[in-house]
Amino acid sequence: MAGGLVAALGVGLGLWASSDEDAGTPAGSAASRQAARSQSAAATAAAPPAAPTPSRSYALSTAPRTIPAVRAHTPARGPGWRPAAARRVVVSDAGLADEGRLVAGELGLTYAGQKNDVRAGDLRLALNDDEGANPESYTMTVRGGRVTISGPSDAGVFYGTRTLKQEVHGGGTAPEGVVRDQPAKPQRGFTLDIARKYFSPAWIEDRVRELGDLKYNQLGLHFSDDQAFRIQSDTHPEIVSRQHLTKAQVKRIVDLAASRHITVVPEIDSPGHLGAVLAAHPELQLRNVNGVATRGAIDISKEDSANLLDDLLDEYAPVFPGAYWHLGGDEYQALTVSSPAASYPQLAAAARARYGAGAGVADLTTGWLNDRADTVRAHDRAMRVWNDGFFRGTSVKPASDLVVAYWTGKEIGARPPAEYLGAGRKMLNYNDEYLYYVLGEPNDFAYPTGRRIYEQWTPRVLRGTTPVAARYDSQILGGSLSVWCDLANAQTQAQVAAGIRMPLRATSQKLWDARTPQLSWTQFTALANRLG
């Protein structure tokens, strides 16, 4: 800077002297101008060279810190990207309008719609034609003051916007470079028992937003049990509890979930856990040989029992238009006694009448689930059943497309996960050792901690604390953290939300990437607190 200033002053002084000393040359004449140029050039040549202006340099970027963590980041040098009100969100495909509007509102940007032009500061969302790629994968490129998020589907692009949102909220700036990311497991869920405890629509909607930001893609709603039936029914209004969700409220939840690429998975558990339904239909209550009612159990030997359940399954199919359905199937009390045939002779007789002389109550129960599966399959749904709804040694086999929702290994005749996997079954991980948040902690349950999940659990740990063999990994479709409200008044809605906060984040991390996390638990907790 000093050398440049000296040169400029030298040029000025030379010009001033030339006009004074050469009085014979008219000012402004061609000769005068030529003399000035000559003197200027001589002064410049004599002056020391100006120091070059240094160009700004940037450190190599570091990977963004998000929950779940991104799987790969290629660093680069540059300023990164931060949102500003005048900056645009543009989409390359009209089908990304919902994702564009959402992230624009969240980051205070202007949604400009489908555009092909390029402006400084743009956030562009695009679909690519990466055939064979994980449909939930995405690439996010931060370069030249702009961001591009692309993926093979709108779901992948949405997850890219979640990463960007967390980057901005956590540090203000999305780091320069390229993120390439995808989930390890295709089904990442949270299950909520709204039968035993009423949760307000607003509370559920808050969880949907939380789940979306954590890249979950399923919300299970267990809305029928012994204590209550919690969703409006038009075919059987007599079974609905006083506190319940209307279908309009459910639609808002389903629509909000869909906008976050979350499928709501309904569960009407049967043939057990039907106490609320049976309170309005005592004629269908299962009774033992002595006429004593069996809690929660419907009499599956009666045709009216099947008709009632099929009415409900058909009614709720359009209410829950997603691709998945939970049939329940657990803890049918007729099969927990020492001799089901002796205790429930009507079930044994019905089994023999339908399936032959050698059939037993377990065959009839398996046939019940297969029949309900036929009803739901007609609505083009993929179905899951609790693992204790599958039985050894039956002549009637469960439908081959039923996915095992494995939650316990404590039931009578418990079968280890490898037995299902070895037979080719696909499974979902609901491991009650790590993933069951049971209100009041009855029956030796303890509230799960995010730390245990983060440090010890993986989707291969289906039962207890021991993982199944790595060769079965592809058969494990994912898993779910679950809230069960056995002692409904043990916690308020706010306490439940606070209690599951870190378990939700830890489960999200391990379903997205089952490898050992790079952050320690202390670092992970600090990150969660910073991201909000």
Short mmCIF file of C-alpha atoms in Angstrom, two decimals:
data_model
loop_
_atom_site.label_atom_id
_atom_site.label_comp_id
_atom_site.label_asym_id
_atom_site.label_seq_id
_atom_site.Cartn_x
_atom_site.Cartn_y
_atom_site.Cartn_z
CA MET A 1 0.00 0.00 0.00
CA ALA A 2 2.85 2.45 0.86
CA GLY A 3 4.64 1.80 -2.46
CA GLY A 4 1.42 2.42 -4.41
CA LEU A 5 0.91 5.70 -2.57
CA VAL A 6 4.49 6.86 -3.37
CA ALA A 7 4.03 6.02 -7.06
CA ALA A 8 0.78 7.96 -7.24
CA LEU A 9 2.32 10.97 -5.55
CA GLY A 10 5.31 10.80 -7.92
CA VAL A 11 3.05 10.83 -10.96
CA GLY A 12 1.14 13.85 -9.62
CA LEU A 13 4.27 15.81 -8.89
CA GLY A 14 5.71 15.08 -12.33
CA LEU A 15 2.59 16.32 -14.07
CA TRP A 16 2.52 19.48 -11.95
CA ALA A 17 6.23 20.27 -12.73
CA SER A 18 5.89 19.72 -16.47
CA SER A 19 3.15 22.30 -16.87
CA ASP A 20 5.16 24.95 -14.92
CA GLU A 21 8.65 24.43 -16.30
CA ASP A 22 7.90 24.18 -20.03
CA ALA A 23 6.20 27.53 -20.52
CA GLY A 24 6.56 27.24 -24.27
CA THR A 25 4.18 24.29 -24.50
CA PRO A 26 0.47 25.21 -24.24
CA ALA A 27 -1.45 23.41 -21.56
CA GLY A 28 -3.83 20.80 -23.00
CA SER A 29 -1.97 20.58 -26.34
CA ALA A 30 -1.03 17.24 -27.86
CA ALA A 31 2.61 17.91 -27.06
CA SER A 32 1.74 18.69 -23.46
CA ARG A 33 -0.23 15.45 -23.12
CA GLN A 34 2.59 13.43 -24.64
CA ALA A 35 5.10 15.00 -22.28
CA ALA A 36 2.89 14.18 -19.33
CA ARG A 37 2.56 10.55 -20.40
CA SER A 38 6.32 10.26 -20.83
CA GLN A 39 7.04 11.73 -17.42
CA SER A 40 4.34 9.52 -15.83
CA ALA A 41 5.83 6.38 -17.33
CA ALA A 42 9.29 7.34 -16.16
CA ALA A 43 8.04 8.00 -12.63
CA THR A 44 6.22 4.68 -12.51
CA ALA A 45 9.28 2.81 -13.70
CA ALA A 46 11.43 4.49 -11.06
CA ALA A 47 9.00 3.80 -8.18
CA PRO A 48 9.25 0.53 -6.18
CA PRO A 49 6.64 -2.12 -7.22
CA ALA A 50 3.31 -2.13 -5.31
CA ALA A 51 2.74 -5.03 -2.88
CA PRO A 52 0.14 -7.51 -4.25
CA THR A 53 -3.27 -7.45 -2.57
CA PRO A 54 -3.58 -10.74 -0.64
CA SER A 55 -6.53 -12.98 -1.66
CA ARG A 56 -8.68 -14.28 1.21
CA SER A 57 -7.95 -17.90 2.16
CA TYR A 58 -10.21 -20.38 3.97
CA ALA A 59 -9.41 -23.36 6.11
CA LEU A 60 -10.48 -26.75 4.83
CA SER A 61 -14.06 -27.32 5.96
CA THR A 62 -15.05 -29.91 8.54
CA ALA A 63 -18.01 -32.29 8.37
CA PRO A 64 -21.31 -30.86 9.57
CA ARG A 65 -22.48 -31.89 13.03
CA THR A 66 -26.02 -33.23 12.81
CA ILE A 67 -28.33 -35.86 14.36
CA PRO A 68 -28.15 -38.38 12.87
CA ALA A 69 -24.59 -37.78 11.67
CA VAL A 70 -23.97 -37.58 7.93
CA ARG A 71 -22.22 -40.63 6.55
CA ALA A 72 -19.72 -38.90 4.25
CA HIS A 73 -18.44 -35.36 3.71
CA THR A 74 -15.84 -34.20 1.19
CA PRO A 75 -14.23 -31.04 2.58
CA ALA A 76 -13.41 -27.94 0.55
CA ARG A 77 -12.15 -24.40 1.04
CA GLY A 78 -14.67 -21.64 0.96
CA PRO A 79 -16.96 -19.44 3.00
CA GLY A 80 -19.80 -21.93 3.22
CA TRP A 81 -23.40 -20.76 3.04
CA ARG A 82 -25.73 -19.00 5.41
CA PRO A 83 -29.36 -17.96 4.89
CA ALA A 84 -30.49 -14.40 4.28
CA ALA A 85 -33.96 -13.00 3.69
CA ALA A 86 -33.23 -11.98 0.10
CA ARG A 87 -31.93 -15.40 -0.86
CA ARG A 88 -34.08 -17.84 -2.79
CA VAL A 89 -35.15 -21.45 -2.54
CA VAL A 90 -35.70 -22.73 -6.07
CA VAL A 91 -36.72 -26.18 -7.27
CA SER A 92 -35.88 -27.99 -10.47
CA ASP A 93 -39.02 -30.10 -10.30
CA ALA A 94 -42.52 -28.97 -9.33
CA GLY A 95 -42.87 -32.09 -7.18
CA LEU A 96 -40.42 -30.57 -4.68
CA ALA A 97 -42.60 -27.55 -3.94
CA ASP A 98 -43.62 -28.80 -0.48
CA GLU A 99 -40.01 -29.40 0.55
CA GLY A 100 -39.03 -26.02 -0.87
CA ARG A 101 -41.72 -24.07 0.93
CA LEU A 102 -41.01 -25.84 4.22
CA VAL A 103 -37.28 -25.17 4.30
CA ALA A 104 -37.78 -21.61 3.04
CA GLY A 105 -40.07 -20.88 5.97
CA GLU A 106 -37.73 -22.55 8.45
CA LEU A 107 -34.63 -20.64 7.29
CA GLY A 108 -36.25 -17.29 6.53
CA LEU A 109 -35.69 -17.52 2.76
CA THR A 110 -37.87 -16.60 -0.20
CA TYR A 111 -39.53 -19.51 -1.99
CA ALA A 112 -39.28 -18.70 -5.71
CA GLY A 113 -40.71 -21.91 -7.17
CA GLN A 114 -39.46 -23.76 -10.23
CA LYS A 115 -36.63 -21.75 -11.82
CA ASN A 116 -33.74 -22.48 -14.16
CA ASP A 117 -31.73 -19.30 -13.62
CA VAL A 118 -28.91 -19.10 -11.09
CA ARG A 119 -28.45 -16.37 -8.50
CA ALA A 120 -25.97 -15.79 -5.74
CA GLY A 121 -27.00 -17.41 -2.49
CA ASP A 122 -29.56 -19.80 -4.00
CA LEU A 123 -30.66 -23.00 -2.30
CA ARG A 124 -31.68 -25.35 -5.11
CA LEU A 125 -33.60 -28.61 -4.64
CA ALA A 126 -33.44 -31.12 -7.47
CA LEU A 127 -34.32 -34.69 -8.38
CA ASN A 128 -31.66 -36.79 -10.07
CA ASP A 129 -31.86 -39.96 -12.14
CA ASP A 130 -29.40 -41.99 -10.10
CA GLU A 131 -30.88 -45.39 -10.91
CA GLY A 132 -30.34 -48.04 -8.26
CA ALA A 133 -29.51 -45.52 -5.53
CA ASN A 134 -31.08 -45.73 -2.11
CA PRO A 135 -34.34 -43.77 -2.58
CA GLU A 136 -33.73 -41.94 0.70
CA SER A 137 -30.20 -40.88 -0.21
CA TYR A 138 -29.17 -37.34 -1.07
CA THR A 139 -26.20 -35.23 -2.03
CA MET A 140 -25.73 -31.71 -0.71
CA THR A 141 -23.15 -29.49 -2.38
CA VAL A 142 -22.11 -26.17 -0.81
CA ARG A 143 -19.98 -24.28 -3.32
CA GLY A 144 -19.58 -20.77 -4.65
CA GLY A 145 -22.02 -19.27 -2.18
CA ARG A 146 -24.84 -21.60 -3.22
CA VAL A 147 -26.33 -24.90 -2.04
CA THR A 148 -27.73 -27.72 -4.14
CA ILE A 149 -29.56 -30.67 -2.57
CA SER A 150 -30.40 -33.50 -4.93
CA GLY A 151 -31.70 -37.02 -4.54
CA PRO A 152 -33.49 -39.78 -6.44
CA SER A 153 -36.74 -39.04 -4.59
CA ASP A 154 -38.45 -36.21 -2.75
CA ALA A 155 -37.80 -38.11 0.50
CA GLY A 156 -34.05 -37.97 -0.03
CA VAL A 157 -34.20 -34.27 -0.87
CA PHE A 158 -36.25 -33.70 2.29
CA TYR A 159 -33.58 -35.40 4.42
CA GLY A 160 -31.00 -33.13 2.82
CA THR A 161 -33.02 -30.11 3.93
CA ARG A 162 -33.03 -31.53 7.49
CA THR A 163 -29.25 -31.69 7.40
CA LEU A 164 -29.06 -28.10 6.15
CA LYS A 165 -31.52 -26.91 8.78
CA GLN A 166 -29.45 -28.48 11.56
CA GLU A 167 -26.21 -27.06 10.16
CA VAL A 168 -27.65 -23.55 10.17
CA HIS A 169 -29.27 -23.87 13.59
CA GLY A 170 -26.15 -25.42 15.10
CA GLY A 171 -23.50 -23.08 13.73
CA GLY A 172 -25.09 -20.48 11.49
CA THR A 173 -23.26 -21.65 8.37
CA ALA A 174 -23.37 -24.76 6.20
CA PRO A 175 -19.75 -25.76 5.61
CA GLU A 176 -18.24 -25.80 2.14
CA GLY A 177 -17.99 -29.22 0.50
CA VAL A 178 -20.15 -32.17 -0.48
CA VAL A 179 -22.29 -34.35 1.82
CA ARG A 180 -23.29 -37.78 0.57
CA ASP A 181 -25.72 -39.45 2.92
CA GLN A 182 -28.21 -42.28 3.20
CA PRO A 183 -29.81 -44.40 5.95
CA ALA A 184 -28.67 -47.87 6.88
CA LYS A 185 -32.23 -49.04 7.57
CA PRO A 186 -35.33 -48.32 5.48
CA GLN A 187 -37.81 -48.32 8.39
CA ARG A 188 -37.09 -45.96 11.28
CA GLY A 189 -39.98 -45.68 13.68
CA PHE A 190 -41.49 -44.37 16.87
CA THR A 191 -44.52 -46.15 18.34
CA LEU A 192 -47.00 -44.39 20.63
CA ASP A 193 -49.61 -46.12 22.78
CA ILE A 194 -52.58 -43.75 22.69
CA ALA A 195 -55.01 -46.44 23.86
CA ARG A 196 -53.95 -46.57 27.50
CA LYS A 197 -53.23 -42.83 27.68
CA TYR A 198 -54.84 -40.02 25.73
CA PHE A 199 -52.36 -37.74 23.97
CA SER A 200 -53.61 -34.49 22.49
CA PRO A 201 -53.43 -33.91 18.73
CA ALA A 202 -51.10 -30.97 19.31
CA TRP A 203 -48.69 -33.14 21.32
CA ILE A 204 -48.68 -35.81 18.61
CA GLU A 205 -48.11 -33.17 15.92
CA ASP A 206 -45.13 -31.83 17.87
CA ARG A 207 -43.66 -35.33 17.90
CA VAL A 208 -44.21 -35.61 14.14
CA ARG A 209 -42.15 -32.46 13.58
CA GLU A 210 -39.47 -33.77 15.92
CA LEU A 211 -39.40 -37.13 14.15
CA GLY A 212 -39.13 -35.47 10.75
CA ASP A 213 -36.11 -33.42 11.76
CA LEU A 214 -34.44 -36.60 13.06
CA LYS A 215 -35.10 -38.41 9.76
CA TYR A 216 -37.58 -40.96 11.13
CA ASN A 217 -40.06 -42.22 8.57
CA GLN A 218 -42.71 -44.07 10.61
CA LEU A 219 -45.08 -43.21 13.47
CA GLY A 220 -46.90 -46.19 14.94
CA LEU A 221 -50.26 -45.53 16.62
CA HIS A 222 -51.49 -48.27 18.96
CA PHE A 223 -55.04 -46.97 19.47
CA SER A 224 -57.02 -50.01 20.64
CA ASP A 225 -56.43 -51.91 23.86
CA ASP A 226 -58.16 -53.11 27.01
CA GLN A 227 -58.32 -49.60 28.45
CA ALA A 228 -59.72 -47.62 25.52
CA PHE A 229 -60.41 -47.33 21.82
CA ARG A 230 -59.19 -43.87 20.84
CA ILE A 231 -60.24 -43.07 17.26
CA GLN A 232 -63.71 -42.21 16.01
CA SER A 233 -65.52 -45.13 14.37
CA ASP A 234 -68.52 -44.83 12.10
CA THR A 235 -69.11 -48.56 11.69
CA HIS A 236 -68.98 -49.28 15.43
CA PRO A 237 -69.38 -46.01 17.37
CA GLU A 238 -70.31 -48.00 20.47
CA ILE A 239 -66.70 -49.06 21.04
CA VAL A 240 -65.17 -45.56 21.03
CA SER A 241 -63.93 -44.10 24.32
CA ARG A 242 -65.03 -40.69 25.56
CA GLN A 243 -61.57 -39.19 25.05
CA HIS A 244 -60.59 -39.94 21.49
CA LEU A 245 -59.26 -38.47 18.27
CA THR A 246 -61.76 -37.56 15.59
CA LYS A 247 -61.05 -38.70 12.06
CA ALA A 248 -60.51 -35.06 11.11
CA GLN A 249 -57.81 -34.79 13.78
CA VAL A 250 -56.23 -38.02 12.59
CA LYS A 251 -56.22 -36.71 9.02
CA ARG A 252 -54.34 -33.62 10.11
CA ILE A 253 -51.77 -35.82 11.84
CA VAL A 254 -51.48 -38.11 8.81
CA ASP A 255 -51.15 -35.16 6.43
CA LEU A 256 -48.54 -33.45 8.60
CA ALA A 257 -46.63 -36.72 8.81
CA ALA A 258 -46.78 -37.18 5.04
CA SER A 259 -45.34 -33.69 4.55
CA ARG A 260 -42.34 -34.93 6.59
CA HIS A 261 -42.19 -38.24 4.68
CA ILE A 262 -43.46 -40.14 7.72
CA THR A 263 -45.96 -42.97 7.34
CA VAL A 264 -48.47 -43.41 10.16
CA VAL A 265 -48.75 -47.13 10.94
CA PRO A 266 -52.01 -48.10 12.71
CA GLU A 267 -52.37 -51.03 15.08
CA ILE A 268 -55.66 -52.65 16.06
CA ASP A 269 -54.31 -55.46 18.20
CA SER A 270 -56.17 -58.79 18.07
CA PRO A 271 -57.19 -61.39 19.14
CA GLY A 272 -55.92 -60.13 22.51
CA HIS A 273 -55.91 -56.59 23.90
CA LEU A 274 -59.50 -55.97 22.81
CA GLY A 275 -61.01 -55.12 26.21
CA ALA A 276 -62.46 -51.77 25.12
CA VAL A 277 -64.14 -53.33 22.10
CA LEU A 278 -65.47 -56.23 24.18
CA ALA A 279 -66.91 -53.91 26.81
CA ALA A 280 -69.46 -52.96 24.13
CA HIS A 281 -69.73 -56.55 22.85
CA PRO A 282 -69.70 -58.87 25.86
CA GLU A 283 -71.24 -61.62 23.76
CA LEU A 284 -67.90 -61.95 21.94
CA GLN A 285 -65.78 -62.14 25.11
CA LEU A 286 -63.72 -65.33 25.37
CA ARG A 287 -64.74 -67.44 28.36
CA ASN A 288 -63.07 -70.55 29.72
CA VAL A 289 -64.67 -73.90 30.41
CA ASN A 290 -66.02 -72.52 33.69
CA GLY A 291 -67.60 -69.49 32.08
CA VAL A 292 -65.00 -67.07 33.45
CA ALA A 293 -64.19 -64.17 31.12
CA THR A 294 -60.61 -63.94 29.85
CA ARG A 295 -59.36 -60.36 29.99
CA GLY A 296 -58.98 -58.66 26.64
CA ALA A 297 -59.48 -61.83 24.59
CA ILE A 298 -62.08 -62.18 21.85
CA ASP A 299 -63.64 -65.57 21.13
CA ILE A 300 -62.11 -66.45 17.76
CA SER A 301 -64.42 -69.43 17.34
CA LYS A 302 -67.31 -67.02 16.62
CA GLU A 303 -67.93 -65.68 13.14
CA ASP A 304 -69.23 -62.40 14.57
CA SER A 305 -65.81 -61.79 16.12
CA ALA A 306 -64.14 -61.95 12.72
CA ASN A 307 -66.83 -59.76 11.16
CA LEU A 308 -66.36 -57.07 13.82
CA LEU A 309 -62.59 -56.91 13.34
CA ASP A 310 -62.85 -56.89 9.57
CA ASP A 311 -65.37 -54.04 9.77
CA LEU A 312 -62.79 -52.01 11.67
CA LEU A 313 -59.85 -52.94 9.45
CA ASP A 314 -61.81 -51.97 6.35
CA GLU A 315 -63.02 -48.74 7.92
CA TYR A 316 -59.57 -47.52 8.95
CA ALA A 317 -57.73 -48.44 5.75
CA PRO A 318 -58.60 -45.12 4.06
CA VAL A 319 -57.95 -43.22 7.31
CA PHE A 320 -54.36 -44.53 7.27
CA PRO A 321 -53.39 -44.66 3.59
CA GLY A 322 -49.72 -45.51 4.18
CA ALA A 323 -48.03 -48.70 3.06
CA TYR A 324 -47.82 -50.44 6.47
CA TRP A 325 -50.17 -52.03 9.01
CA HIS A 326 -49.64 -53.65 12.41
CA LEU A 327 -51.92 -56.62 13.11
CA GLY A 328 -50.86 -57.08 16.75
CA GLY A 329 -51.24 -60.75 17.64
CA ASP A 330 -49.50 -60.69 21.01
CA GLU A 331 -50.48 -62.09 24.40
CA TYR A 332 -53.63 -63.99 23.48
CA GLN A 333 -54.45 -65.33 26.93
CA ALA A 334 -55.98 -68.57 25.69
CA LEU A 335 -52.46 -69.70 24.81
CA THR A 336 -50.88 -68.82 28.17
CA VAL A 337 -52.59 -71.62 30.14
CA SER A 338 -51.14 -75.11 30.57
CA SER A 339 -53.79 -76.80 28.40
CA PRO A 340 -55.57 -74.44 25.98
CA ALA A 341 -57.76 -77.23 24.60
CA ALA A 342 -59.02 -78.20 28.06
CA SER A 343 -59.52 -74.63 29.23
CA TYR A 344 -61.19 -73.45 26.02
CA PRO A 345 -62.94 -76.44 24.44
CA GLN A 346 -64.88 -74.21 22.01
CA LEU A 347 -61.60 -73.03 20.47
CA ALA A 348 -60.28 -76.57 20.21
CA ALA A 349 -63.49 -77.73 18.52
CA ALA A 350 -63.37 -74.85 16.04
CA ALA A 351 -59.73 -75.67 15.23
CA ARG A 352 -60.53 -79.30 14.47
CA ALA A 353 -63.58 -78.35 12.42
CA ARG A 354 -61.60 -75.99 10.23
CA TYR A 355 -58.14 -77.54 10.04
CA GLY A 356 -58.57 -81.22 10.81
CA ALA A 357 -58.39 -83.62 13.73
CA GLY A 358 -54.81 -82.79 14.66
CA ALA A 359 -55.29 -79.02 14.85
CA GLY A 360 -55.13 -77.12 18.11
CA VAL A 361 -55.83 -73.67 19.54
CA ALA A 362 -52.52 -72.28 18.22
CA ASP A 363 -53.57 -73.32 14.71
CA LEU A 364 -56.87 -71.50 15.10
CA THR A 365 -55.06 -68.41 16.38
CA THR A 366 -52.62 -68.47 13.47
CA GLY A 367 -55.56 -68.84 11.09
CA TRP A 368 -57.21 -65.81 12.70
CA LEU A 369 -54.16 -63.66 11.97
CA ASN A 370 -53.96 -64.99 8.41
CA ASP A 371 -57.61 -64.09 7.87
CA ARG A 372 -57.06 -60.56 9.18
CA ALA A 373 -54.00 -60.33 6.96
CA ASP A 374 -56.20 -61.22 3.99
CA THR A 375 -58.49 -58.32 4.87
CA VAL A 376 -55.63 -55.83 5.14
CA ARG A 377 -53.77 -57.21 2.13
CA ALA A 378 -56.78 -56.33 0.00
CA HIS A 379 -55.90 -52.70 0.82
CA ASP A 380 -52.35 -53.25 -0.45
CA ARG A 381 -50.55 -52.98 2.88
CA ALA A 382 -47.38 -54.62 4.18
CA MET A 383 -48.12 -56.18 7.58
CA ARG A 384 -46.26 -56.87 10.79
CA VAL A 385 -47.14 -59.06 13.79
CA TRP A 386 -45.63 -59.22 17.28
CA ASN A 387 -43.22 -62.12 17.62
CA ASP A 388 -45.35 -63.85 20.26
CA GLY A 389 -48.10 -64.08 17.64
CA PHE A 390 -46.04 -66.74 15.85
CA PHE A 391 -46.12 -70.26 17.23
CA ARG A 392 -43.94 -73.35 16.92
CA GLY A 393 -45.22 -76.66 15.65
CA THR A 394 -48.51 -75.54 14.11
CA SER A 395 -49.92 -77.17 11.01
CA VAL A 396 -51.25 -73.75 9.98
CA LYS A 397 -48.34 -71.50 9.03
CA PRO A 398 -48.36 -67.70 9.27
CA ALA A 399 -48.62 -65.95 5.92
CA SER A 400 -45.21 -65.64 4.34
CA ASP A 401 -45.41 -61.85 3.96
CA LEU A 402 -45.88 -61.15 7.67
CA VAL A 403 -42.92 -59.28 9.14
CA VAL A 404 -41.88 -60.22 12.69
CA ALA A 405 -42.02 -57.26 15.09
CA TYR A 406 -39.65 -58.64 17.72
CA TRP A 407 -40.13 -57.14 21.16
CA THR A 408 -39.57 -59.86 23.75
CA GLY A 409 -38.04 -63.21 24.43
CA LYS A 410 -39.91 -63.79 27.67
CA GLU A 411 -43.14 -65.31 26.41
CA ILE A 412 -44.15 -68.96 26.79
CA GLY A 413 -42.36 -70.94 24.11
CA ALA A 414 -40.15 -67.97 23.25
CA ARG A 415 -38.32 -68.29 19.96
CA PRO A 416 -34.92 -66.60 19.49
CA PRO A 417 -34.63 -64.11 16.63
CA ALA A 418 -32.28 -66.38 14.67
CA GLU A 419 -35.08 -68.94 14.35
CA TYR A 420 -37.20 -66.45 12.39
CA LEU A 421 -34.25 -65.12 10.43
CA GLY A 422 -33.00 -68.59 9.57
CA ALA A 423 -36.42 -69.34 8.11
CA GLY A 424 -36.13 -66.28 5.88
CA ARG A 425 -38.44 -63.95 7.80
CA LYS A 426 -37.90 -60.22 7.74
CA MET A 427 -37.89 -58.50 11.11
CA LEU A 428 -38.29 -55.17 12.85
CA ASN A 429 -36.46 -54.43 16.09
CA TYR A 430 -38.64 -53.35 19.05
CA ASN A 431 -36.25 -54.81 21.67
CA ASP A 432 -37.88 -54.26 25.08
CA GLU A 433 -34.46 -54.26 26.76
CA TYR A 434 -33.49 -50.97 25.12
CA LEU A 435 -36.43 -49.49 23.21
CA TYR A 436 -39.44 -49.78 25.55
CA TYR A 437 -40.44 -46.64 27.45
CA VAL A 438 -43.11 -48.06 29.78
CA LEU A 439 -44.86 -45.51 31.98
CA GLY A 440 -44.46 -46.28 35.67
CA GLU A 441 -41.78 -48.92 34.96
CA PRO A 442 -43.94 -51.98 35.85
CA ASN A 443 -42.85 -55.62 35.48
CA ASP A 444 -39.14 -54.87 35.84
CA PHE A 445 -39.14 -52.37 32.97
CA ALA A 446 -36.76 -49.43 33.32
CA TYR A 447 -36.95 -46.23 31.31
CA PRO A 448 -34.52 -46.52 28.43
CA THR A 449 -31.60 -44.14 28.37
CA GLY A 450 -30.23 -42.54 25.27
CA ARG A 451 -26.74 -43.42 26.43
CA ARG A 452 -27.41 -47.18 26.55
CA ILE A 453 -28.93 -47.09 23.08
CA TYR A 454 -26.13 -44.92 21.71
CA GLU A 455 -23.29 -46.96 23.18
CA GLN A 456 -24.66 -50.53 23.19
CA TRP A 457 -27.63 -51.08 20.88
CA THR A 458 -27.69 -51.73 17.14
CA PRO A 459 -30.51 -53.02 14.91
CA ARG A 460 -28.95 -56.48 15.14
CA VAL A 461 -29.54 -56.55 18.92
CA LEU A 462 -33.08 -57.90 18.66
CA ARG A 463 -33.37 -59.70 21.97
CA GLY A 464 -31.60 -58.92 25.22
CA THR A 465 -28.13 -57.51 24.65
CA THR A 466 -26.66 -60.00 22.15
CA PRO A 467 -26.61 -59.21 18.41
CA VAL A 468 -27.59 -61.76 15.80
CA ALA A 469 -25.04 -62.79 13.18
CA ALA A 470 -24.03 -60.16 10.64
CA ARG A 471 -25.31 -62.34 7.79
CA TYR A 472 -28.88 -61.53 8.89
CA ASP A 473 -28.45 -57.77 8.75
CA SER A 474 -30.29 -57.29 5.46
CA GLN A 475 -33.36 -59.10 6.84
CA ILE A 476 -33.67 -56.58 9.69
CA LEU A 477 -35.67 -53.77 8.10
CA GLY A 478 -35.25 -51.31 10.96
CA GLY A 479 -36.72 -50.70 14.37
CA SER A 480 -38.82 -48.55 16.65
CA LEU A 481 -38.57 -46.79 19.98
CA SER A 482 -41.91 -47.32 21.74
CA VAL A 483 -43.89 -45.57 24.46
CA TRP A 484 -46.28 -47.87 26.34
CA CYS A 485 -48.66 -46.38 28.89
CA ASP A 486 -49.24 -49.27 31.29
CA LEU A 487 -49.49 -46.86 34.24
CA ALA A 488 -50.96 -43.97 32.32
CA ASN A 489 -50.83 -41.37 35.10
CA ALA A 490 -47.18 -42.01 35.98
CA GLN A 491 -46.08 -39.19 33.68
CA THR A 492 -47.65 -36.17 32.02
CA GLN A 493 -47.42 -35.55 28.29
CA ALA A 494 -44.63 -33.03 28.92
CA GLN A 495 -42.70 -35.54 31.02
CA VAL A 496 -43.02 -38.18 28.31
CA ALA A 497 -41.70 -35.74 25.70
CA ALA A 498 -38.73 -34.88 27.92
CA GLY A 499 -38.10 -38.51 28.82
CA ILE A 500 -37.92 -39.76 25.26
CA ARG A 501 -35.92 -36.80 23.92
CA MET A 502 -32.46 -38.37 24.06
CA PRO A 503 -33.60 -41.98 23.43
CA LEU A 504 -35.24 -40.71 20.21
CA ARG A 505 -32.01 -39.05 19.12
CA ALA A 506 -29.86 -42.04 19.97
CA THR A 507 -32.19 -44.46 18.18
CA SER A 508 -32.24 -42.19 15.15
CA GLN A 509 -28.45 -42.24 15.02
CA LYS A 510 -28.22 -46.03 15.21
CA LEU A 511 -30.94 -46.69 12.63
CA TRP A 512 -29.31 -44.22 10.22
CA ASP A 513 -25.81 -45.60 10.81
CA ALA A 514 -25.28 -48.64 13.05
CA ARG A 515 -21.50 -48.18 13.20
CA THR A 516 -19.82 -46.91 16.35
CA PRO A 517 -20.52 -43.15 16.42
CA GLN A 518 -17.59 -40.76 16.13
CA LEU A 519 -18.86 -38.52 18.93
CA SER A 520 -18.73 -39.55 22.56
CA TRP A 521 -22.00 -39.56 24.46
CA THR A 522 -21.02 -36.30 26.17
CA GLN A 523 -20.34 -34.70 22.79
CA PHE A 524 -23.55 -36.12 21.35
CA THR A 525 -25.57 -34.69 24.24
CA ALA A 526 -23.94 -31.28 23.84
CA LEU A 527 -24.75 -31.37 20.12
CA ALA A 528 -28.38 -32.27 20.83
CA ASN A 529 -28.64 -29.35 23.22
CA ARG A 530 -27.13 -26.97 20.68
CA LEU A 531 -29.44 -28.13 17.88
CA GLY A 532 -32.52 -27.92 20.11
#
